[in-house]
Coordinates of C-alpha atoms and ligand atoms in Angstrom, one line a residue:
M1 CA -23.8 -21.3 1.5
P2 CA -22.6 -21.6 -2.0
D3 CA -20.9 -24.5 -3.0
I4 CA -17.1 -23.8 -3.3
S5 CA -16.4 -27.5 -4.0
S6 CA -14.0 -28.0 -7.4
R7 CA -17.0 -29.1 -9.7
D8 CA -19.6 -25.9 -9.1
P9 CA -19.4 -23.7 -12.1
D10 CA -20.0 -20.7 -10.4
W11 CA -17.3 -21.2 -7.9
W12 CA -16.0 -17.6 -8.4
R13 CA -19.2 -15.3 -7.8
Q14 CA -18.6 -14.9 -4.3
A15 CA -14.9 -16.0 -3.9
V16 CA -12.4 -14.6 -1.8
V17 CA -9.1 -14.6 -4.2
Y18 CA -5.9 -13.9 -2.3
Q19 CA -3.1 -12.5 -4.8
V20 CA 0.3 -13.7 -4.2
Y21 CA 3.3 -12.0 -5.9
P22 CA 5.5 -14.8 -5.9
R23 CA 8.9 -13.1 -5.6
S24 CA 7.8 -11.5 -2.3
F25 CA 5.8 -14.6 -0.7
A26 CA 8.0 -16.9 0.3
D27 CA 11.8 -18.1 -0.8
A28 CA 12.3 -21.7 -0.2
D29 CA 15.8 -21.6 -1.6
G30 CA 17.2 -18.9 0.2
D31 CA 18.3 -16.7 -2.9
G32 CA 16.4 -13.8 -1.7
L33 CA 13.4 -14.2 -4.2
G34 CA 10.4 -15.9 -3.7
D35 CA 9.7 -19.4 -5.6
L36 CA 7.1 -21.6 -6.5
K37 CA 8.2 -24.2 -3.2
G38 CA 8.2 -21.7 -1.1
I39 CA 4.3 -21.1 -2.4
T40 CA 3.5 -24.8 -1.9
Q41 CA 5.0 -24.7 1.7
R42 CA 2.9 -21.5 2.7
L43 CA -0.2 -22.8 1.3
A44 CA -1.7 -24.1 4.5
H45 CA -1.6 -20.2 5.8
L46 CA -4.2 -19.8 2.8
A47 CA -6.6 -22.4 3.6
T48 CA -6.2 -21.4 7.4
L49 CA -7.2 -17.8 6.5
G50 CA -10.2 -19.1 4.8
V51 CA -9.6 -18.0 1.4
D52 CA -11.0 -19.7 -1.7
A53 CA -8.4 -19.2 -4.5
V54 CA -5.3 -18.1 -5.0
W55 CA -4.3 -15.8 -8.0
L56 CA -0.6 -15.9 -8.8
S57 CA 1.1 -12.9 -10.3
P58 CA 3.4 -14.0 -13.1
F59 CA 6.2 -16.5 -12.3
Y60 CA 7.4 -16.7 -16.1
P61 CA 11.0 -16.8 -17.0
S62 CA 11.5 -13.1 -17.1
E63 CA 14.3 -10.8 -16.6
L64 CA 12.5 -8.9 -14.3
A65 CA 12.3 -5.5 -16.1
D66 CA 8.6 -5.0 -14.6
G67 CA 8.7 -7.8 -12.0
G68 CA 8.0 -10.4 -14.2
Y69 CA 5.0 -8.7 -15.9
D70 CA 8.2 -8.7 -19.2
I71 CA 7.7 -12.4 -20.2
A72 CA 10.2 -14.1 -22.1
D73 CA 8.1 -17.3 -22.6
H74 CA 4.5 -17.4 -21.4
R75 CA 4.5 -21.0 -20.9
D76 CA 7.0 -22.1 -18.6
V77 CA 8.7 -21.1 -15.2
D78 CA 11.4 -19.2 -14.5
P79 CA 14.4 -21.0 -13.4
R80 CA 14.8 -19.0 -10.6
L81 CA 11.2 -19.7 -9.0
G82 CA 11.0 -23.3 -10.1
T83 CA 10.0 -25.6 -12.4
L84 CA 7.1 -27.0 -14.3
D85 CA 6.7 -29.9 -12.1
D86 CA 6.9 -27.5 -9.1
F87 CA 4.1 -25.6 -10.3
D88 CA 2.3 -29.1 -10.9
E89 CA 2.9 -29.8 -7.4
M90 CA 1.6 -26.3 -6.3
T91 CA -1.7 -26.9 -8.3
A92 CA -2.4 -30.4 -6.4
E93 CA -1.5 -29.0 -3.5
A94 CA -3.7 -25.9 -3.4
H95 CA -6.7 -28.4 -4.9
R96 CA -5.9 -30.8 -2.2
L97 CA -6.3 -27.8 0.7
G98 CA -9.5 -26.9 -1.2
L99 CA -7.9 -23.8 -2.9
K100 CA -8.5 -22.6 -6.5
V101 CA -5.7 -21.5 -8.9
V102 CA -5.7 -18.6 -10.6
V103 CA -2.5 -17.3 -12.9
D104 CA -1.8 -14.3 -14.7
I105 CA -1.9 -13.9 -18.3
V106 CA -0.3 -11.0 -19.9
P107 CA -1.2 -10.7 -23.6
N108 CA -0.6 -7.0 -24.5
H109 CA 3.0 -7.5 -24.6
T110 CA 6.0 -9.8 -24.2
S111 CA 9.7 -9.4 -23.0
H112 CA 12.0 -8.0 -25.4
R113 CA 13.8 -11.3 -24.9
H114 CA 10.8 -13.1 -26.2
D115 CA 12.1 -15.4 -29.3
W116 CA 9.6 -13.3 -31.3
F117 CA 11.1 -10.2 -30.7
Q118 CA 14.4 -11.0 -31.2
E119 CA 13.3 -12.9 -34.5
A120 CA 11.7 -9.2 -35.4
L121 CA 14.8 -7.5 -34.3
R122 CA 16.8 -10.1 -36.3
D123 CA 14.7 -10.2 -39.7
G124 CA 14.4 -6.6 -39.8
P125 CA 11.9 -3.8 -41.8
G126 CA 9.3 -5.5 -43.9
S127 CA 9.6 -9.0 -42.3
A128 CA 7.0 -11.2 -41.2
A129 CA 8.3 -11.5 -37.8
R130 CA 8.4 -7.7 -37.0
D131 CA 4.4 -7.9 -38.3
R132 CA 3.7 -9.8 -34.5
Y133 CA 4.5 -6.0 -33.0
V134 CA 3.8 -2.7 -33.7
F135 CA 6.8 -1.7 -35.7
R136 CA 7.2 2.0 -37.9
A137 CA 9.2 4.4 -39.1
G138 CA 10.1 7.7 -37.3
G139 CA 8.8 10.9 -37.8
G140 CA 11.1 13.8 -38.6
T141 CA 13.2 14.3 -42.0
H142 CA 15.1 10.9 -41.1
G143 CA 12.9 9.3 -39.1
E144 CA 14.6 10.7 -35.9
L145 CA 11.2 11.5 -33.9
P146 CA 9.0 8.6 -32.7
P147 CA 5.9 7.9 -35.0
T148 CA 3.2 9.4 -32.7
D149 CA 3.5 11.4 -29.1
W150 CA 1.9 8.4 -27.6
Q151 CA 3.4 8.3 -23.8
S152 CA 4.6 5.1 -22.0
V153 CA 2.6 4.4 -18.8
F154 CA 5.9 4.5 -17.1
G155 CA 6.4 7.6 -18.1
G156 CA 8.6 8.8 -21.6
S157 CA 7.5 8.1 -25.0
A158 CA 5.8 4.8 -26.0
W159 CA 8.5 4.3 -28.6
T160 CA 12.1 3.1 -29.1
R161 CA 14.1 3.1 -31.7
V162 CA 16.0 0.2 -33.1
A163 CA 19.5 -0.6 -34.7
D164 CA 17.9 -0.3 -38.4
G165 CA 16.1 3.1 -37.5
E166 CA 12.6 1.8 -36.8
W167 CA 10.6 2.4 -33.6
Y168 CA 8.6 -0.4 -31.9
L169 CA 5.8 0.6 -29.5
H170 CA 5.7 -0.1 -25.8
L171 CA 2.9 0.9 -23.8
F172 CA 5.0 -0.3 -20.8
A173 CA 8.7 -0.3 -20.0
T174 CA 10.9 -0.3 -23.1
E175 CA 11.5 -4.1 -22.5
Q176 CA 8.1 -4.8 -23.2
P177 CA 7.3 -4.6 -26.9
D178 CA 3.5 -4.5 -27.6
L179 CA 2.3 -7.6 -29.6
N180 CA 0.1 -6.8 -32.7
W181 CA -3.5 -8.0 -31.8
D182 CA -4.5 -8.2 -35.3
H183 CA -2.0 -11.0 -36.2
D184 CA -3.7 -14.5 -36.2
E185 CA -0.7 -16.1 -35.2
V186 CA -0.6 -14.1 -31.4
R187 CA -4.1 -14.5 -31.1
A188 CA -3.6 -18.4 -31.8
D189 CA -0.3 -18.4 -29.5
F190 CA -2.4 -17.3 -26.8
R191 CA -5.3 -19.3 -27.3
A192 CA -2.8 -22.4 -26.9
T193 CA -1.0 -20.6 -24.0
L194 CA -4.7 -20.6 -22.1
R195 CA -5.1 -24.1 -22.7
F196 CA -1.5 -24.9 -21.6
W197 CA -2.3 -23.8 -18.1
A198 CA -6.0 -24.9 -18.2
D199 CA -4.8 -28.3 -19.1
R200 CA -2.3 -28.2 -16.1
G201 CA -5.6 -27.7 -13.9
V202 CA -5.7 -24.0 -13.5
D203 CA -9.1 -23.0 -12.5
G204 CA -8.8 -19.3 -14.0
F205 CA -6.8 -16.2 -15.5
R206 CA -6.2 -12.9 -14.5
V207 CA -5.8 -10.9 -17.7
D208 CA -3.2 -8.0 -17.5
V209 CA -4.1 -4.5 -19.1
A210 CA -7.2 -6.0 -20.4
H211 CA -8.1 -3.2 -21.9
A212 CA -5.2 -2.2 -24.4
L213 CA -5.1 -5.2 -26.8
A214 CA -7.0 -3.6 -29.7
K215 CA -5.2 -0.8 -31.5
D216 CA -6.2 1.3 -34.0
L217 CA -3.3 0.8 -36.2
S218 CA -4.5 2.1 -39.2
E219 CA -2.4 4.6 -41.3
P220 CA -0.9 7.1 -40.2
L221 CA -1.4 6.5 -36.7
R222 CA -3.0 9.3 -34.7
D223 CA -1.6 11.5 -32.0
V224 CA -3.6 11.8 -28.8
G225 CA -2.5 14.9 -27.6
D226 CA -3.8 16.6 -24.5
L227 CA -5.4 13.4 -23.6
E228 CA -1.6 12.0 -22.9
A229 CA -1.5 13.8 -20.0
V230 CA -3.9 11.9 -18.3
G231 CA -3.3 8.9 -19.6
E232 CA -5.9 6.6 -19.1
L233 CA -8.2 9.0 -17.4
A234 CA -8.4 10.4 -20.7
L235 CA -11.6 7.4 -21.3
H236 CA -13.9 10.0 -19.4
R237 CA -13.0 12.2 -21.8
V238 CA -13.3 10.5 -25.3
P239 CA -16.6 9.0 -26.8
P240 CA -16.6 5.0 -25.7
G241 CA -14.5 3.2 -27.6
S242 CA -12.3 5.8 -29.9
H243 CA -9.1 6.0 -28.1
P244 CA -6.5 4.7 -30.5
Y245 CA -4.9 1.8 -27.7
Y246 CA -7.4 2.1 -24.7
D247 CA -10.7 0.5 -24.6
R248 CA -11.6 -0.2 -28.1
D249 CA -14.7 -2.3 -28.9
E250 CA -13.1 -4.4 -31.0
V251 CA -10.9 -5.7 -27.8
H252 CA -14.1 -7.7 -26.9
E253 CA -13.8 -10.0 -29.5
I254 CA -10.6 -11.5 -28.1
Y255 CA -12.5 -12.2 -25.0
R256 CA -15.2 -13.8 -26.9
D257 CA -12.8 -15.9 -28.6
W258 CA -11.1 -16.7 -25.1
R259 CA -14.8 -17.8 -23.5
R260 CA -14.9 -20.4 -26.0
V261 CA -12.0 -21.9 -24.9
F262 CA -12.5 -21.5 -21.3
D263 CA -16.0 -23.3 -21.5
T264 CA -14.4 -26.5 -23.4
Y265 CA -13.5 -27.4 -19.5
S266 CA -15.4 -28.7 -16.6
P267 CA -16.1 -26.6 -14.6
P268 CA -15.5 -23.7 -17.1
R269 CA -12.1 -21.7 -16.5
T270 CA -12.8 -18.5 -15.2
A271 CA -11.3 -14.9 -15.8
V272 CA -11.1 -11.3 -14.4
A273 CA -10.1 -8.5 -16.4
E274 CA -7.5 -5.8 -15.1
A275 CA -9.3 -3.0 -17.4
W276 CA -8.6 0.7 -15.6
V277 CA -11.7 1.9 -17.5
P278 CA -15.0 3.7 -16.5
H279 CA -17.9 1.7 -14.7
S280 CA -20.0 1.7 -17.6
R281 CA -17.5 0.3 -20.0
R282 CA -16.0 -2.3 -17.3
A283 CA -19.3 -4.3 -17.0
L284 CA -18.4 -4.8 -20.8
Y285 CA -15.5 -7.0 -20.2
A286 CA -17.4 -9.0 -17.3
R287 CA -20.2 -10.2 -19.6
L288 CA -20.6 -13.7 -19.1
D289 CA -19.8 -14.5 -22.8
E290 CA -16.3 -12.9 -22.0
L291 CA -14.4 -12.6 -18.9
G292 CA -17.0 -13.0 -16.3
Q293 CA -15.3 -10.8 -13.9
A294 CA -13.2 -7.2 -14.3
F295 CA -11.5 -5.7 -11.3
N296 CA -13.3 -2.7 -9.8
F297 CA -10.6 0.2 -9.6
E298 CA -12.9 2.6 -8.7
Y299 CA -13.8 1.2 -5.6
L300 CA -10.0 1.0 -4.7
Q301 CA -9.9 4.6 -5.6
T302 CA -12.8 5.9 -3.7
A303 CA -12.1 8.2 -0.8
W304 CA -12.7 6.9 2.8
D305 CA -15.9 8.9 2.5
A306 CA -19.8 7.7 3.7
D307 CA -22.0 9.3 0.2
A308 CA -19.0 8.2 -2.2
L309 CA -18.8 4.6 -0.9
R310 CA -22.5 4.3 -0.8
Q311 CA -22.7 5.6 -4.4
V312 CA -19.7 3.5 -6.0
I313 CA -21.0 0.4 -4.3
T314 CA -24.5 1.2 -5.8
E315 CA -23.2 1.6 -9.2
S316 CA -20.9 -1.3 -9.2
L317 CA -23.6 -3.8 -8.2
A318 CA -25.8 -2.3 -11.0
A319 CA -23.3 -2.6 -13.7
A320 CA -22.2 -5.8 -12.5
Q321 CA -25.7 -7.2 -13.0
T322 CA -26.1 -5.6 -16.7
A323 CA -23.3 -8.0 -17.7
G324 CA -24.8 -11.2 -15.7
A325 CA -21.6 -10.7 -13.7
S326 CA -20.7 -10.8 -9.7
A327 CA -19.4 -7.3 -8.9
T328 CA -15.6 -7.2 -7.7
W329 CA -14.0 -5.7 -4.8
V330 CA -10.5 -4.8 -4.3
L331 CA -8.8 -2.4 -1.8
S332 CA -4.8 -3.2 -2.1
N333 CA -2.7 -4.9 -4.7
H334 CA 0.8 -4.8 -6.2
D335 CA 0.4 -1.9 -8.4
V336 CA -1.0 0.6 -5.7
V337 CA -0.2 1.9 -2.3
R338 CA -1.4 -0.5 0.7
H339 CA -4.6 0.3 1.7
S340 CA -3.4 0.9 5.8
S341 CA -1.5 3.3 4.5
R342 CA -3.3 5.2 1.8
L343 CA -6.7 5.4 3.5
V344 CA -5.5 8.1 5.9
L345 CA -3.6 10.0 3.5
P346 CA -5.5 13.5 3.5
P347 CA -7.9 13.8 0.6
G348 CA -6.1 15.1 -2.5
T349 CA -2.7 13.9 -1.6
D350 CA -0.5 13.5 -4.5
E351 CA 0.9 9.9 -3.7
N352 CA 4.0 9.8 -6.1
A353 CA 5.0 13.2 -4.1
W354 CA 4.2 11.3 -0.6
L355 CA 6.4 8.1 -1.6
L356 CA 9.0 10.6 -2.8
S357 CA 8.9 12.1 0.7
D358 CA 9.6 9.0 2.1
G359 CA 6.4 8.9 3.5
R360 CA 7.0 12.2 5.6
A361 CA 5.2 14.8 3.8
P362 CA 2.7 14.3 5.3
S363 CA 3.3 11.9 7.9
I364 CA 0.7 9.6 8.8
D365 CA -0.6 7.9 11.9
R366 CA -0.1 4.3 11.8
A367 CA -2.2 2.8 14.3
A368 CA -5.0 5.1 12.3
G369 CA -4.4 3.7 9.5
L370 CA -4.8 0.3 10.6
R371 CA -8.0 1.0 12.3
R372 CA -9.6 2.1 9.0
A373 CA -8.2 -0.5 6.8
R374 CA -9.3 -3.0 8.9
A375 CA -12.6 -1.5 9.0
A376 CA -12.3 -1.1 5.5
T377 CA -11.9 -4.6 4.9
L378 CA -14.8 -5.9 7.0
L379 CA -17.3 -3.8 4.7
M380 CA -15.5 -5.0 1.6
L381 CA -15.9 -8.7 2.6
A382 CA -19.6 -7.8 3.2
L383 CA -20.2 -6.7 -0.4
P384 CA -22.0 -9.0 -2.4
G385 CA -19.6 -10.5 -5.6
S386 CA -16.2 -11.3 -5.3
S387 CA -13.3 -9.9 -3.0
Y388 CA -9.5 -10.0 -3.8
V389 CA -7.0 -9.6 -1.0
Y390 CA -3.7 -8.9 -1.7
Q391 CA -1.0 -10.6 0.1
G392 CA 0.3 -8.8 3.8
E393 CA -2.5 -7.1 4.0
E394 CA -4.4 -10.0 6.4
L395 CA -1.4 -8.8 8.6
G396 CA -2.1 -5.1 8.2
L397 CA 0.7 -4.4 6.6
P398 CA 1.7 -0.6 5.9
E399 CA 3.5 0.3 2.3
V400 CA 7.0 0.8 2.7
A401 CA 7.1 4.5 2.0
D402 CA 10.6 4.8 2.7
L403 CA 12.3 2.6 0.7
P404 CA 16.2 3.9 -0.2
T405 CA 16.0 4.7 -4.0
A406 CA 19.2 3.0 -4.6
V407 CA 17.1 -0.5 -4.2
L408 CA 14.6 0.4 -6.1
Q409 CA 13.7 -2.1 -8.8
D410 CA 10.3 -0.9 -10.2
P411 CA 11.1 0.4 -14.2
I412 CA 8.7 3.5 -13.2
W413 CA 12.1 5.0 -11.2
Q414 CA 14.4 5.1 -14.3
Q415 CA 11.5 5.8 -16.7
T416 CA 10.0 8.5 -15.1
G417 CA 13.8 10.6 -15.0
R418 CA 13.5 9.4 -11.2
V419 CA 10.2 11.6 -10.3
R420 CA 8.1 8.4 -9.3
K421 CA 9.8 6.1 -7.0
G422 CA 6.8 3.5 -8.4
R423 CA 5.3 0.3 -6.6
D424 CA 8.1 -1.3 -4.8
G425 CA 6.7 -0.4 -1.1
C426 CA 4.0 -2.5 -1.4
R427 CA 5.8 -5.3 -2.9
V428 CA 8.5 -6.1 0.4
P429 CA 8.7 -9.4 1.2
I430 CA 6.2 -10.3 3.7
P431 CA 7.3 -11.5 7.5
W432 CA 6.5 -15.1 8.8
T433 CA 8.5 -14.7 11.7
T434 CA 9.5 -12.3 14.2
T435 CA 13.2 -12.9 13.7
G436 CA 15.6 -14.3 11.1
P437 CA 17.5 -12.8 7.9
S438 CA 14.1 -11.9 6.3
Y439 CA 11.7 -12.9 9.0
G440 CA 11.0 -16.3 7.9
F441 CA 10.8 -15.0 4.2
G442 CA 13.6 -17.3 3.6
A443 CA 16.7 -18.6 4.9
G444 CA 18.6 -15.8 3.1
G445 CA 18.0 -12.0 2.6
A446 CA 15.3 -10.3 0.6
W447 CA 15.2 -8.8 -2.6
L448 CA 13.8 -5.6 -1.4
P449 CA 15.1 -4.5 2.3
Q450 CA 12.4 -5.6 5.0
P451 CA 12.0 -2.4 7.6
P452 CA 12.4 -3.6 11.4
E453 CA 8.9 -3.1 12.6
F454 CA 7.8 -6.2 10.1
A455 CA 8.5 -8.3 13.0
S456 CA 6.2 -7.0 14.8
Y457 CA 3.6 -7.8 11.9
A458 CA 4.8 -11.6 11.3
V459 CA 2.5 -14.5 11.1
A460 CA 4.0 -16.0 13.9
A461 CA 3.4 -12.9 16.0
Q462 CA -0.6 -12.5 15.3
D463 CA -1.5 -16.3 14.8
G464 CA -3.8 -17.2 17.9
T465 CA -3.5 -13.8 19.2
E466 CA -6.9 -12.0 20.1
G467 CA -7.6 -8.9 18.1
S468 CA -4.9 -9.4 15.4
T469 CA -5.3 -8.6 12.2
L470 CA -5.1 -12.0 11.1
E471 CA -7.2 -13.3 13.4
L472 CA -9.9 -10.7 12.4
Y473 CA -9.5 -11.8 8.8
R474 CA -9.7 -15.4 9.7
A475 CA -12.7 -15.0 11.8
A476 CA -14.2 -12.7 9.0
L477 CA -13.9 -15.4 6.6
R478 CA -15.1 -18.1 8.3
L479 CA -18.4 -16.0 9.1
R480 CA -18.6 -15.0 5.6
R481 CA -19.0 -18.5 4.2
K482 CA -21.5 -19.3 6.8
L483 CA -23.6 -16.2 5.9
L484 CA -23.5 -15.7 2.5
D485 CA -26.8 -16.4 1.1
G486 CA -27.5 -14.7 -2.7
E487 CA -26.1 -11.6 -3.8
R488 CA -28.4 -9.3 -2.5
L489 CA -27.8 -6.4 -0.7
V490 CA -30.5 -3.9 0.8
W491 CA -29.5 -0.4 2.2
A492 CA -30.9 0.5 6.0
D493 CA -34.0 3.3 5.1
E494 CA -32.2 5.6 8.0
S495 CA -28.4 5.8 9.1
P496 CA -26.8 8.6 10.9
E497 CA -24.6 10.6 8.7
G498 CA -21.7 9.4 7.6
V499 CA -22.5 5.7 8.5
L500 CA -23.1 3.0 5.9
Q501 CA -25.5 0.0 7.0
F502 CA -27.1 -2.7 4.9
A503 CA -28.8 -6.1 5.0
R504 CA -27.5 -8.8 3.2
G505 CA -29.7 -12.0 3.1
D506 CA -31.7 -12.7 6.1
G507 CA -29.3 -12.6 9.2
W508 CA -26.5 -10.3 8.3
R509 CA -26.1 -6.7 8.3
C510 CA -23.0 -4.2 7.9
V511 CA -22.7 -1.3 9.6
T512 CA -19.5 1.0 8.8
N513 CA -19.2 4.2 11.1
L514 CA -16.9 6.9 8.6
S515 CA -18.8 10.0 10.8
G516 CA -15.4 10.6 12.8
R517 CA -17.3 10.3 16.3
S518 CA -19.1 7.3 18.3
V519 CA -22.9 6.5 16.9
P520 CA -25.1 4.2 18.7
L521 CA -24.8 0.2 17.3
P522 CA -28.3 -0.7 15.5
P523 CA -29.9 -3.7 17.7
G524 CA -28.6 -6.9 16.9
E525 CA -26.1 -9.1 18.0
V526 CA -22.6 -8.2 17.1
L527 CA -21.0 -10.9 15.2
L528 CA -17.7 -9.5 14.6
S529 CA -16.4 -6.0 14.6
S530 CA -13.2 -4.6 13.4
A531 CA -12.5 -2.8 16.8
P532 CA -13.8 -3.6 20.0
T533 CA -17.4 -2.0 20.7
E534 CA -18.5 -0.9 24.1
D535 CA -21.6 0.1 25.4
G536 CA -23.7 -0.4 22.5
R537 CA -21.6 2.2 20.4
L538 CA -19.7 2.0 17.4
G539 CA -16.6 4.1 17.7
P540 CA -15.3 6.2 14.9
D541 CA -13.8 4.0 11.5
T542 CA -15.2 0.6 12.5
T543 CA -16.9 -2.3 11.1
A544 CA -19.6 -4.3 12.9
W545 CA -21.4 -7.3 11.4
L546 CA -24.9 -8.1 13.1
A547 CA -27.4 -10.7 13.1
Ligands
GLC1 C1 -0.5 -4.4 -15.2 C2 0.2 -5.0 -14.2 C3 1.5 -4.1 -13.7 C4 2.5 -4.5 -14.7 C5 1.5 -3.6 -16.1 C6 2.5 -3.9 -17.3 O1 -1.1 -2.9 -14.8 O2 -0.6 -5.2 -12.7 O3 1.9 -4.7 -12.3 O4 3.5 -3.5 -14.7 O5 0.4 -4.5 -16.3 O6 2.8 -5.3 -17.5

């Protein structure tokens, strides 16, 4: 069993990390928005669940143009969510309960309300303040056209024009101007931010859009043409490192610099990159002299198909090994359709169109979705490396696909001219109790409406209930701690078609049935299964752990 104690420098290698989206987790002051005190009060839930660490999405001062990823001050707490004292209290309580704390660092951009951007607007073209961002003159006869064809990830041009006629770059929302990482002051400021949180006892960092910081800003800026239509998928079509603003080789200098900061602490601070890049390139971010881990979005995007999963698992392990890193696995987060809904969407479904139909075209079978999600989770938790779990998935929460458009907060909705609903459906505040104005989220309402069926998913409804998804997660995490032994995975020599089977260490085997029909269970004692096993058989969409 690995030592998850506070001094072990390798605690992260096989850790299970629970993602809290602070505004939707627990609301202590009843204003409808989750807060730090709410998190502190609910940390016992995470300790009982059996995770090793909690990662908090941003809680910094923000006008919430992008759910908190638009940050006005990277070294403070949004007053609606609490104070730095509340943060310290939360960290102390987490540590007391044996939980590590990971915070989100958002280095690609600031909020337009950040002092630096306000200064840049005031000081005007050519000023030193503008140089911390990416300001340019426009094209066309009078500068009326954006400087390049670059598009925002959230829709529309990535350039917005300011009153004096210059344009600034924002790869995300208009309110999120991109920083210029060629600027020494920008680099120094983020080193200070990392130290600020590490000094407060933070154990690790999740690095937002880690692949976009380094940009080719040499003149003239290059158009990307057709590539724009496919966004980050463009990286599969161009020579590695040649895209003007994604996954450039120079970005790694930044993370090598950060590693020097992390290593001044004991144990060294950890980091995980959010990098939507192909496998082989992702491993570069995870090198031990850089961030150590990178999210495995290829795994998240893999269909519920035995061959595809086996391939992605094999490739992910190999890629992590080349970097000396541990592999990571994730099925849900605050940016994607929850996996209990996503995994039963027919292959090829356009998720944006599905959300726009309020989850009706096609309609999905919730029970089948939950069954599959539970099987997928047990499979994930048996893989060597670190797993990331998103708040609410331990309750089996489905995507809230039918949020009325009037309540949508994600900037994607407006910025795409109302053709993509965005990510609010996975960000609905989670239910703790079966009754109450927001099912125990807080004493008041919730910033996004919770559907009535959330009552049946509440922690209180599942706590101690045999067979509930919450109890399945608890049992799995308990058992995983006991069984963990090295980072080895050995595929079984033979498995029926559509069945994945592998061994971990000596006494632990995992078998997942994706074949659509029941199959005989391999010999051995069933330690845990995602659905009941009967007469020595494993039903469809079921995972079992065996000894
Ligand atoms: C990351 C975050 C996402 C955010 C974006 C811009 O992808 O996960 O929620 O909108 O970065 O900061």
